[in-house]
Short mmCIF file of N, CA and C in Angstrom, two decimals:
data_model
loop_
_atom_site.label_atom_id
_atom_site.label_comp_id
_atom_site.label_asym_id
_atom_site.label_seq_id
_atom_site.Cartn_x
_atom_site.Cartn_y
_atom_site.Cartn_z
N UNK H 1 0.84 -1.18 0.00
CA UNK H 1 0.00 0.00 0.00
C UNK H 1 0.89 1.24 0.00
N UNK H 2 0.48 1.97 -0.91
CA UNK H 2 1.51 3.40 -0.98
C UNK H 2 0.46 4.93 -0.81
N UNK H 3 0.24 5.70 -0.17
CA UNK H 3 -0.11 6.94 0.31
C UNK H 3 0.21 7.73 -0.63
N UNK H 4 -0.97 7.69 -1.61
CA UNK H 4 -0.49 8.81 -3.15
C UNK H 4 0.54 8.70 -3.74
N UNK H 5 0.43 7.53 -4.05
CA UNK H 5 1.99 6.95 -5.24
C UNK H 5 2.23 7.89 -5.94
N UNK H 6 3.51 8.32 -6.64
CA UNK H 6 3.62 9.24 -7.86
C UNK H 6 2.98 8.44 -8.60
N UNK H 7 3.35 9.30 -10.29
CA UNK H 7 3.09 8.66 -11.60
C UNK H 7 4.80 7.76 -11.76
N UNK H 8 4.22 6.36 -11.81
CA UNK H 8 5.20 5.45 -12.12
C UNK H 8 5.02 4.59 -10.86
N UNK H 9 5.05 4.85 -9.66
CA UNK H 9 4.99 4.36 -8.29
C UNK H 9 3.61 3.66 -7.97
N UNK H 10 3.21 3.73 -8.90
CA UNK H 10 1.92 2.61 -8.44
C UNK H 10 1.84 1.31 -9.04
N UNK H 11 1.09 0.17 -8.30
CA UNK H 11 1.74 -1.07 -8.26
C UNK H 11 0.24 -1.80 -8.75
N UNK H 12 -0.74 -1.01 -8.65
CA UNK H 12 -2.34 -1.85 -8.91
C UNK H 12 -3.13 -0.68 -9.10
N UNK H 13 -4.16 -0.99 -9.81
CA UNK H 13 -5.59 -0.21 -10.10
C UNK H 13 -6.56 -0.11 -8.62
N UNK H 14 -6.19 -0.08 -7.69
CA UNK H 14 -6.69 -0.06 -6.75
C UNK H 14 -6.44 0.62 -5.51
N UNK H 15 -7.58 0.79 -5.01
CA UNK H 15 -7.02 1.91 -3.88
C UNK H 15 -7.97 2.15 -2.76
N UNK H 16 -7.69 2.46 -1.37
CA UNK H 16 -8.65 2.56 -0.53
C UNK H 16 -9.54 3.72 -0.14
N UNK H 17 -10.80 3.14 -0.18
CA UNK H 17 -11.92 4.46 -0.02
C UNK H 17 -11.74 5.04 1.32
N UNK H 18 -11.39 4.84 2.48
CA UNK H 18 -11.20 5.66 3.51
C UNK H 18 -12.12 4.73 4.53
N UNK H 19 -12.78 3.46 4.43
CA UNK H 19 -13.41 3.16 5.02
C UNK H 19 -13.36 1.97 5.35
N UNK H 20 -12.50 1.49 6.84
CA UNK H 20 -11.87 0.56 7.21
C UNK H 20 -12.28 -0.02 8.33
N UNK H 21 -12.04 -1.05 8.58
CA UNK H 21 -12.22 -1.65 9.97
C UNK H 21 -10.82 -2.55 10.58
N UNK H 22 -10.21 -1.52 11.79
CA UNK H 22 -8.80 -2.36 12.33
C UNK H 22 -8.90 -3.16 13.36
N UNK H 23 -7.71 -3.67 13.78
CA UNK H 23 -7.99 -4.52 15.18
C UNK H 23 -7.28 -3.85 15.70
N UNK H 24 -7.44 -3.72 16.74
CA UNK H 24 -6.43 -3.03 18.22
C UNK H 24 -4.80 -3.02 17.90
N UNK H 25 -4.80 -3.86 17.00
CA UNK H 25 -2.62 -3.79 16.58
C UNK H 25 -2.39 -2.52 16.21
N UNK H 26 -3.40 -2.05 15.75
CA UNK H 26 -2.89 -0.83 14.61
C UNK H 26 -2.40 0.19 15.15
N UNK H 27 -3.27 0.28 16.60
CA UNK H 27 -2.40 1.46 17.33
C UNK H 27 -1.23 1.36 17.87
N UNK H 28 -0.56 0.02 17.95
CA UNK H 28 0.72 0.42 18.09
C UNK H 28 1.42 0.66 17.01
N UNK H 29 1.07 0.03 16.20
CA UNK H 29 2.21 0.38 14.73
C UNK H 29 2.41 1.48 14.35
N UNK H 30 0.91 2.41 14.88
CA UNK H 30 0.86 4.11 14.43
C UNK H 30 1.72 4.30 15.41
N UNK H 31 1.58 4.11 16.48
CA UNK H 31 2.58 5.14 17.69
C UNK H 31 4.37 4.73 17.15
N UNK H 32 4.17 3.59 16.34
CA UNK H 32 6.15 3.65 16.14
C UNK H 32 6.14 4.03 13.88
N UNK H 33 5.15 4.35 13.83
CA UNK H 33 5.27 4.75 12.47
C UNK H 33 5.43 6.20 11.67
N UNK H 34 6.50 6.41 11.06
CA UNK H 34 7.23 7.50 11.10
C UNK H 34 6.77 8.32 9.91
N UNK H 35 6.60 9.65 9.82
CA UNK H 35 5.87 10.63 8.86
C UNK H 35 6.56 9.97 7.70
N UNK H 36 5.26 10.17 6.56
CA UNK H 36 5.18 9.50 5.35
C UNK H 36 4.88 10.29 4.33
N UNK H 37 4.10 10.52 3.35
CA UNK H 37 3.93 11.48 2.93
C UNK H 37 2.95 12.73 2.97
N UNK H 38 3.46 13.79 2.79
CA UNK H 38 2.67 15.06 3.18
C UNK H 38 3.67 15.50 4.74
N UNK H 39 4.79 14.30 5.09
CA UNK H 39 5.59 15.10 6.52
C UNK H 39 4.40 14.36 7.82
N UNK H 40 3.19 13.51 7.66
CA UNK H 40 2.43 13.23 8.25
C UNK H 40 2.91 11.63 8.51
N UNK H 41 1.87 11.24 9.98
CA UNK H 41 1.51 9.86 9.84
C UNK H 41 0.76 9.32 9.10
N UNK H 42 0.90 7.96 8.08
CA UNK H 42 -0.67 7.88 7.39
C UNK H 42 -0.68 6.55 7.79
N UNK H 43 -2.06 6.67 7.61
CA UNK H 43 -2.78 5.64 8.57
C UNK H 43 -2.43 4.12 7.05
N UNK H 44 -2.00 4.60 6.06
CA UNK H 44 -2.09 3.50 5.09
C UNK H 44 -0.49 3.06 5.19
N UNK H 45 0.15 3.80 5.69
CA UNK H 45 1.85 3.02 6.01
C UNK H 45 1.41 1.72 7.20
N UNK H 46 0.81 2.31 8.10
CA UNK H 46 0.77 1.71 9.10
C UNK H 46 -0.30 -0.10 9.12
N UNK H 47 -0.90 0.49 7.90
CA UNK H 47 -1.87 -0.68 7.53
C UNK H 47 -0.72 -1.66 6.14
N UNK H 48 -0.01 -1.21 5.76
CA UNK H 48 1.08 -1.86 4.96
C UNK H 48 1.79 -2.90 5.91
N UNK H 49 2.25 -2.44 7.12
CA UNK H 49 3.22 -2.85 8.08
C UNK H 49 1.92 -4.35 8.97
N UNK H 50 0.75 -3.53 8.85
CA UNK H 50 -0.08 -4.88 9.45
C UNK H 50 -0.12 -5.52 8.81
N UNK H 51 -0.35 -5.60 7.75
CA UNK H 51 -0.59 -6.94 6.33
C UNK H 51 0.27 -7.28 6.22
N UNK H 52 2.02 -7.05 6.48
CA UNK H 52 2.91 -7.53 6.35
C UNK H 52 2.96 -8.78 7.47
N UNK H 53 2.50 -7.90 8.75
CA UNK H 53 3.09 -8.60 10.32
C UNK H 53 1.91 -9.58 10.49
N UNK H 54 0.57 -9.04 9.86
CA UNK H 54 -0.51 -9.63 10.67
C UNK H 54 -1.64 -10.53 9.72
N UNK H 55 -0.64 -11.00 8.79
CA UNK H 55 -1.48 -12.20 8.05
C UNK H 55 -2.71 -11.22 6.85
N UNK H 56 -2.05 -9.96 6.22
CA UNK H 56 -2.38 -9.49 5.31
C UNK H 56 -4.06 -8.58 5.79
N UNK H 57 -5.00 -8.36 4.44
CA UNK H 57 -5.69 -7.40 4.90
C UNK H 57 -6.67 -8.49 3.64
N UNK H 58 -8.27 -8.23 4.11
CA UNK H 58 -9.04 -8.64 3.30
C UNK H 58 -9.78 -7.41 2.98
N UNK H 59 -9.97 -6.99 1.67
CA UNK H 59 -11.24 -5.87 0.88
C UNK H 59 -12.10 -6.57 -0.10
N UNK H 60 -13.05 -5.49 -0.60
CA UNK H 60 -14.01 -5.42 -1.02
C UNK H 60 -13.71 -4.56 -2.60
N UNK H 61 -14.27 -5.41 -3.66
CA UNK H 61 -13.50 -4.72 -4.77
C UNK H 61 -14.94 -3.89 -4.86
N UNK H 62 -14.86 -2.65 -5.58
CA UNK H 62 -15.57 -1.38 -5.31
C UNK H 62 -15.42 -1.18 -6.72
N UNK H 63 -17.04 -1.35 -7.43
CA UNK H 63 -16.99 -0.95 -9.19
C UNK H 63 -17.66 0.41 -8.76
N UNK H 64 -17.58 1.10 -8.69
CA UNK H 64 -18.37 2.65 -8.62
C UNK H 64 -17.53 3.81 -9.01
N UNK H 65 -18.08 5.01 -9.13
CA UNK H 65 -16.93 6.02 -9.31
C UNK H 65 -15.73 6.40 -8.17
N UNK H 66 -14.87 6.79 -8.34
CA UNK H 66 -13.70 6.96 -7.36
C UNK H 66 -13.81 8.54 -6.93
N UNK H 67 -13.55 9.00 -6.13
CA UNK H 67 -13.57 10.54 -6.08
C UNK H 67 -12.28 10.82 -5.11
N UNK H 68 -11.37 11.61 -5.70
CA UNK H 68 -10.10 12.06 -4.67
C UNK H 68 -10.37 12.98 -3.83
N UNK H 69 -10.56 12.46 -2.83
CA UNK H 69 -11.06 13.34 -1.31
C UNK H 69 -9.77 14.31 -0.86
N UNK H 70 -8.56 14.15 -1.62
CA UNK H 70 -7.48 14.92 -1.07
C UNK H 70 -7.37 16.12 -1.56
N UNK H 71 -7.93 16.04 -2.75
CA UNK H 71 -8.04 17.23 -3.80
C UNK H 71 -8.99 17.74 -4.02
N UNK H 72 -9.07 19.59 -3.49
CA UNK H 72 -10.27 20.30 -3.25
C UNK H 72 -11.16 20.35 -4.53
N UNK H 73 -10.19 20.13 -5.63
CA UNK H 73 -11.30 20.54 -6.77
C UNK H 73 -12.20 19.30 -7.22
N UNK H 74 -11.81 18.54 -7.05
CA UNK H 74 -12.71 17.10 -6.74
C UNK H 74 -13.11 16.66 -5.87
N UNK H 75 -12.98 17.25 -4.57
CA UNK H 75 -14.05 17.21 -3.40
C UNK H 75 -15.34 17.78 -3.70
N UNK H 76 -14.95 19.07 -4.37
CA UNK H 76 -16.04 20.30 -5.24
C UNK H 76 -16.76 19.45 -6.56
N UNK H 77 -16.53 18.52 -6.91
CA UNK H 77 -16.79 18.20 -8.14
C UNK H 77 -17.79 16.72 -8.13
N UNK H 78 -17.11 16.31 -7.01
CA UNK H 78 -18.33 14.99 -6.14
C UNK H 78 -19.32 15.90 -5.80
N UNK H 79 -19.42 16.69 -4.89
CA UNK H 79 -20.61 17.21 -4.09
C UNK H 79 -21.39 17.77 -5.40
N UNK H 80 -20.86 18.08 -6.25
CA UNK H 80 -21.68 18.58 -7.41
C UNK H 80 -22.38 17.49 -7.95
N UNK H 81 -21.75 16.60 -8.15
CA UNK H 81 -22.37 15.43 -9.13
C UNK H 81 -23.39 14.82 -8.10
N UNK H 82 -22.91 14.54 -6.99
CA UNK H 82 -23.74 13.79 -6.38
C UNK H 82 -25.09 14.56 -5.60
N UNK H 83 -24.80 15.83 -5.43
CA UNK H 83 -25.86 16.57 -5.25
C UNK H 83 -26.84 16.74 -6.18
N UNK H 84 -26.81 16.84 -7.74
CA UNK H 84 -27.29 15.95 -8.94
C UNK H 84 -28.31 15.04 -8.98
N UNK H 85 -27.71 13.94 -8.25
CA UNK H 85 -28.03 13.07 -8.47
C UNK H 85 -29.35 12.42 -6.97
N UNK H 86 -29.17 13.70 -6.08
CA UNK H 86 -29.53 13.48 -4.55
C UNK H 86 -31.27 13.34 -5.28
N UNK H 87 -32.10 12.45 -4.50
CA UNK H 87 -33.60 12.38 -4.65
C UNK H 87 -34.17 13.67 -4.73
N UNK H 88 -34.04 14.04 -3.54
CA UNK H 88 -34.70 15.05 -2.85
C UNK H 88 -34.89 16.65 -3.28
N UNK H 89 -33.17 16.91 -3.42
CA UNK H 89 -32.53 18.22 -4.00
C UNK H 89 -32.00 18.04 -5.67
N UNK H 90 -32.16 17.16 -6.33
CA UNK H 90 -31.51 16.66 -7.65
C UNK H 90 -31.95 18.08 -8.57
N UNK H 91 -32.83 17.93 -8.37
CA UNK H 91 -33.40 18.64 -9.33
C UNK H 91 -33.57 20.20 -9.04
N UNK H 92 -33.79 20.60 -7.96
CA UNK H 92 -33.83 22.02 -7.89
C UNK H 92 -32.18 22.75 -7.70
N UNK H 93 -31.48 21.55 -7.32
CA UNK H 93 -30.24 21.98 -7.46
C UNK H 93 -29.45 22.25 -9.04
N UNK H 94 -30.26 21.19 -10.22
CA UNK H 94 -30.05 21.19 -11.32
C UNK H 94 -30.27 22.82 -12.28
N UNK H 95 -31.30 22.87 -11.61
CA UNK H 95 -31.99 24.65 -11.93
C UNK H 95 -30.98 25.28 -11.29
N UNK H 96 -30.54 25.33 -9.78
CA UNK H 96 -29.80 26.32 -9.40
C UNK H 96 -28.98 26.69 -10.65
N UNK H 97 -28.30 25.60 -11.06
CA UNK H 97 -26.61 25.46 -11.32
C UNK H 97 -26.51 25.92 -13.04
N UNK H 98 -28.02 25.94 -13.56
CA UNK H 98 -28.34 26.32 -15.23
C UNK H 98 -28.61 27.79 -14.91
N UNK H 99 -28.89 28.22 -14.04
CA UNK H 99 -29.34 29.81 -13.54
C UNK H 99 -27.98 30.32 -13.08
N UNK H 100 -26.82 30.12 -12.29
CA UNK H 100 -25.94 30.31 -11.83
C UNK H 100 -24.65 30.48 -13.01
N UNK H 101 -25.10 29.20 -14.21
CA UNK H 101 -23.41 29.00 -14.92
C UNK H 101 -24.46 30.79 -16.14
N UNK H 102 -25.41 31.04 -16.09
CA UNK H 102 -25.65 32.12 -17.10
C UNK H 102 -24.39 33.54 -16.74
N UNK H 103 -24.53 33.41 -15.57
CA UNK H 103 -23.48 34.23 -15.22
C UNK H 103 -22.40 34.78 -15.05
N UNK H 104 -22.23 33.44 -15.32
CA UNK H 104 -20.16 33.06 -15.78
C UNK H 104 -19.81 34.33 -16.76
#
């Protein structure tokens, strides 16, 4: 597992949505796991080091759209789409956003 691989540094088409379930090991591995990238702890070094020590990691393969939660302009760009797409607000939000881009 690599914490925002460069371009070249990635090893699979796959990647984690942010939504995990650990066992109690993990907090020690965080307390001896050393800033990674961004100068931070990430919680995905520390889950590398369990799958190594602790008989690997089982997931869930995920066909849906991907959205990069790290990056504001695609944080902005989910809430758009999916606000879209919301039951409730889909549609009057659809009007907002045809009334709003006239203005551009």
């Amino acid at each position: 597992m690599i914490e925002k691989p460069k371009k070249g540094q990635e090893f699979s088409n796959y990647s984690i949505l942010g939504r995990v379930l650990l066992t109690p090991e993990i907090y020690d591995i965080l307390a001896r796991t050393k800033p990674g990238a961004g100068g931070e702890i990430q919680l995905t070094d520390a889950m590398a080091e369990y799958a190594r020590n602790y008989g690997g990691m089982t997931a869930v393969e995920f066909t849906g759209k991907h959205y990069d939660m790290g990056n504001k302009l695609k944080v902005a760009e989910a809430q758009v789409e999916l606000a879209l797409q919301h039951p409730e607000i889909g549609e009057a939000f659809r009007a907002y956003l045809k009334e709003f881009c006239k203005t551009l």
